[in-house]
Tab-separated table of C-alpha atoms in Angstrom:
chain	number	residue	atom	x	y	z
A	126	MET	CA	0.830	27.440	4.577
A	127	LYS	CA	0.973	24.948	1.738
A	128	ALA	CA	-2.453	23.271	1.604
A	129	ASN	CA	-1.264	19.749	0.921
A	130	ILE	CA	1.156	17.147	2.233
A	131	THR	CA	2.952	14.762	-0.181
A	132	LEU	CA	4.418	11.475	1.172
A	133	ILE	CA	7.584	10.134	-0.590
A	134	GLY	CA	9.520	7.028	0.027
A	135	MET	CA	10.382	3.597	-1.067
A	136	PRO	CA	7.645	1.154	-2.235
A	137	ALA	CA	6.207	-0.460	1.030
A	138	SER	CA	7.218	2.522	3.131
A	139	GLY	CA	3.671	3.083	3.989
A	140	LYS	CA	2.750	5.971	1.794
A	141	SER	CA	-0.821	4.831	1.270
A	142	THR	CA	-1.322	3.472	4.747
A	143	ILE	CA	0.167	6.582	6.549
A	144	GLY	CA	-1.506	8.836	4.003
A	145	VAL	CA	-5.124	7.527	4.651
A	146	LEU	CA	-4.618	7.667	8.468
A	147	LEU	CA	-3.073	11.164	8.218
A	148	ALA	CA	-5.822	12.448	5.890
A	149	LYS	CA	-8.563	11.078	8.262
A	150	ARG	CA	-6.860	12.659	11.290
A	151	LEU	CA	-6.577	16.127	9.446
A	152	GLY	CA	-9.966	16.025	7.660
A	153	TYR	CA	-8.107	16.095	4.301
A	154	SER	CA	-8.697	14.207	1.134
A	155	PHE	CA	-6.326	11.337	0.222
A	156	VAL	CA	-4.809	11.113	-3.312
A	157	ASP	CA	-3.099	7.827	-4.347
A	158	VAL	CA	-1.428	8.829	-7.494
A	159	ASP	CA	-0.909	5.237	-8.678
A	160	ILE	CA	-4.724	4.962	-8.719
A	161	VAL	CA	-4.980	8.349	-10.710
A	162	ILE	CA	-2.538	7.012	-13.266
A	163	GLN	CA	-4.585	3.767	-13.648
A	164	GLU	CA	-7.749	5.790	-13.993
A	165	LYS	CA	-6.296	8.238	-16.616
A	166	THR	CA	-4.622	5.459	-18.641
A	167	GLY	CA	-7.243	2.662	-18.178
A	168	LYS	CA	-4.377	0.249	-17.456
A	169	LEU	CA	-2.786	-1.330	-14.313
A	170	LEU	CA	0.757	0.012	-13.496
A	171	LYS	CA	2.343	-3.394	-14.376
A	172	GLU	CA	0.544	-3.239	-17.843
A	173	ILE	CA	1.888	0.285	-18.535
A	174	ILE	CA	5.399	-0.944	-17.663
A	175	ALA	CA	5.059	-4.003	-19.742
A	176	GLN	CA	3.804	-1.925	-22.742
A	177	GLU	CA	5.714	1.296	-22.468
A	178	GLY	CA	8.826	0.086	-20.680
A	179	THR	CA	10.216	1.698	-17.488
A	180	GLU	CA	11.159	4.950	-19.274
A	181	GLY	CA	7.646	5.216	-20.760
A	182	PHE	CA	5.981	4.642	-17.446
A	183	LEU	CA	8.180	7.262	-15.672
A	184	ARG	CA	7.155	9.821	-18.401
A	185	ILE	CA	3.474	9.149	-17.827
A	186	GLU	CA	3.959	9.186	-14.079
A	187	ASP	CA	5.867	12.513	-14.224
A	188	GLN	CA	3.129	14.130	-16.479
A	189	ILE	CA	0.176	13.072	-14.316
A	190	ASN	CA	2.047	14.271	-11.098
A	191	GLN	CA	2.663	17.651	-12.764
A	192	GLU	CA	-1.033	18.027	-13.440
A	193	LEU	CA	-2.219	17.336	-9.956
A	194	ASP	CA	-4.586	20.102	-8.835
A	195	VAL	CA	-5.748	19.395	-5.303
A	196	ARG	CA	-6.306	21.325	-2.024
A	197	ARG	CA	-6.248	20.059	1.578
A	198	SER	CA	-5.019	16.671	0.455
A	199	VAL	CA	-2.485	13.993	1.412
A	200	ILE	CA	-0.839	12.983	-1.755
A	201	ALA	CA	0.798	9.526	-2.005
A	202	PRO	CA	2.726	9.331	-5.313
A	203	GLY	CA	4.539	6.210	-6.469
A	204	GLY	CA	8.059	5.639	-5.155
A	205	SER	CA	9.606	6.563	-8.566
A	206	VAL	CA	8.056	10.176	-8.462
A	207	ILE	CA	11.528	11.496	-7.531
A	208	TYR	CA	12.946	10.773	-11.094
A	209	GLY	CA	10.453	13.373	-12.359
A	210	GLU	CA	11.965	16.757	-12.007
A	211	GLY	CA	8.777	18.428	-13.277
A	212	ALA	CA	6.672	16.384	-10.912
A	213	MET	CA	8.867	17.063	-7.914
A	214	LYS	CA	9.014	20.890	-8.695
A	215	HIS	CA	5.174	20.990	-8.767
A	216	LEU	CA	4.666	18.900	-5.717
A	217	LYS	CA	7.092	21.047	-3.747
A	218	GLU	CA	5.171	24.140	-4.918
A	219	ILE	CA	1.790	22.749	-3.807
A	220	SER	CA	2.712	20.704	-0.770
A	221	THR	CA	5.029	19.999	2.159
A	222	VAL	CA	7.097	16.935	1.080
A	223	VAL	CA	7.573	14.276	3.781
A	224	TYR	CA	10.100	11.442	3.257
A	225	LEU	CA	9.006	8.249	5.090
A	226	LYS	CA	12.389	6.736	5.818
A	227	LEU	CA	12.753	2.997	6.094
A	228	SER	CA	16.000	0.887	6.333
A	229	TYR	CA	16.792	-1.460	3.389
A	230	GLN	CA	16.060	-4.514	5.544
A	231	ALA	CA	12.604	-3.084	6.427
A	232	VAL	CA	11.861	-2.411	2.699
A	233	ARG	CA	12.936	-5.959	1.659
A	234	ARG	CA	10.914	-7.530	4.522
A	235	ARG	CA	7.661	-5.485	3.609
A	236	LEU	CA	7.866	-5.870	-0.191
A	237	GLY	CA	6.161	-8.711	-1.948
A	238	ASN	CA	6.406	-9.311	-5.652
A	239	LEU	CA	7.965	-6.233	-7.255
A	240	LYS	CA	6.419	-6.599	-10.639
A	241	ASP	CA	2.932	-7.067	-9.161
A	242	ARG	CA	3.404	-3.799	-7.188
A	243	GLY	CA	4.330	-1.941	-10.400
A	244	VAL	CA	7.786	-1.091	-9.169
A	245	ALA	CA	9.806	0.615	-11.844
A	246	LEU	CA	13.111	-1.463	-11.989
A	247	LYS	CA	15.473	-0.819	-14.727
A	248	ASP	CA	16.879	-4.024	-16.311
A	249	GLY	CA	19.421	-5.859	-14.265
A	250	MET	CA	18.748	-3.657	-11.241
A	251	THR	CA	18.304	-5.321	-7.749
A	252	LEU	CA	16.202	-3.913	-4.934
A	253	ARG	CA	19.397	-2.866	-3.144
A	254	ASP	CA	20.542	-0.831	-6.252
A	255	LEU	CA	17.012	0.767	-6.302
A	256	TYR	CA	17.327	1.622	-2.614
A	257	ASN	CA	20.769	3.138	-3.006
A	258	GLU	CA	19.800	5.117	-6.012
A	259	ARG	CA	16.533	6.593	-4.623
A	260	VAL	CA	17.379	7.361	-0.991
A	261	PRO	CA	19.627	10.388	-1.847
A	262	LEU	CA	16.866	11.811	-4.066
A	263	TYR	CA	14.163	11.322	-1.261
A	264	GLU	CA	16.544	13.134	1.006
A	265	ARG	CA	17.115	15.855	-1.470
A	266	TYR	CA	13.462	16.622	-2.072
A	267	ALA	CA	12.162	16.238	1.509
A	268	ASP	CA	11.035	19.238	3.589
A	269	ILE	CA	10.597	16.741	6.508
A	270	THR	CA	11.946	13.236	7.136
A	271	VAL	CA	10.200	10.824	9.478
A	272	ASP	CA	12.203	7.647	10.398
A	273	GLU	CA	9.667	4.848	10.651
A	274	THR	CA	12.056	2.318	12.333
A	275	GLY	CA	10.368	0.389	15.117
A	276	LYS	CA	7.101	2.385	14.765
A	277	THR	CA	3.565	1.367	14.019
A	278	PRO	CA	1.697	3.245	11.267
A	279	GLY	CA	-0.298	5.060	14.004
A	280	GLN	CA	2.912	6.139	15.879
A	281	THR	CA	4.206	7.471	12.566
A	282	VAL	CA	1.066	9.370	11.944
A	283	ASP	CA	1.180	10.839	15.501
A	284	GLU	CA	4.753	11.972	15.036
A	285	LEU	CA	4.129	13.435	11.557
A	286	ARG	CA	1.084	15.383	12.783
A	287	ALA	CA	3.024	16.848	15.672
A	288	ILE	CA	5.876	17.910	13.350
A	289	MET	CA	3.437	19.490	10.929
A	290	GLU	CA	1.652	21.433	13.746
A	291	LEU	CA	5.007	22.654	15.033
A	292	ARG	CA	6.155	23.589	11.627
A	293	LEU	CA	3.034	25.129	10.214
A	294	GLY	CA	0.998	26.111	13.250
A	295	ARG	CA	-2.336	24.346	14.011
A	296	PHE	CA	-4.101	22.905	11.031
A	297	HIS	CA	-7.131	25.065	10.207
A	298	LYS	CA	-10.416	23.459	9.353
């Protein structure tokens, strides 16, 4: 059994919220990769994007995700992790990858200011463009997909835990 779970999905899909709840439920650690990036660089995500550009940020994100070395953890990388082939290869080796699926309308409703959130948008790209570009990548890398439509975070966690137990057998303490 892979000793970690990685949550992927659009910004505002609940990777951090679901991740913390799931980690508590399983007795796992929780790793927010955006915070790891900020700790390793000493900068906020929006500062990295402003200084390095979107491509520079994606390179830094890819490198840090490739270096993750954790056990019994729920990992919540940024939504743009799926652009990093090295990062995704590593995450698939060390974890079960779960796609938290949300409709475009739900993502738009949940998202506040994209720049404040440190969302890596290429010049001239709309949120709809970003959604359409990323969804096929999330689907390609996912071992499991959980549709969050109409569910509370608690219901999503319950469903995910049930799927993981069926798929991998009971979690061992």
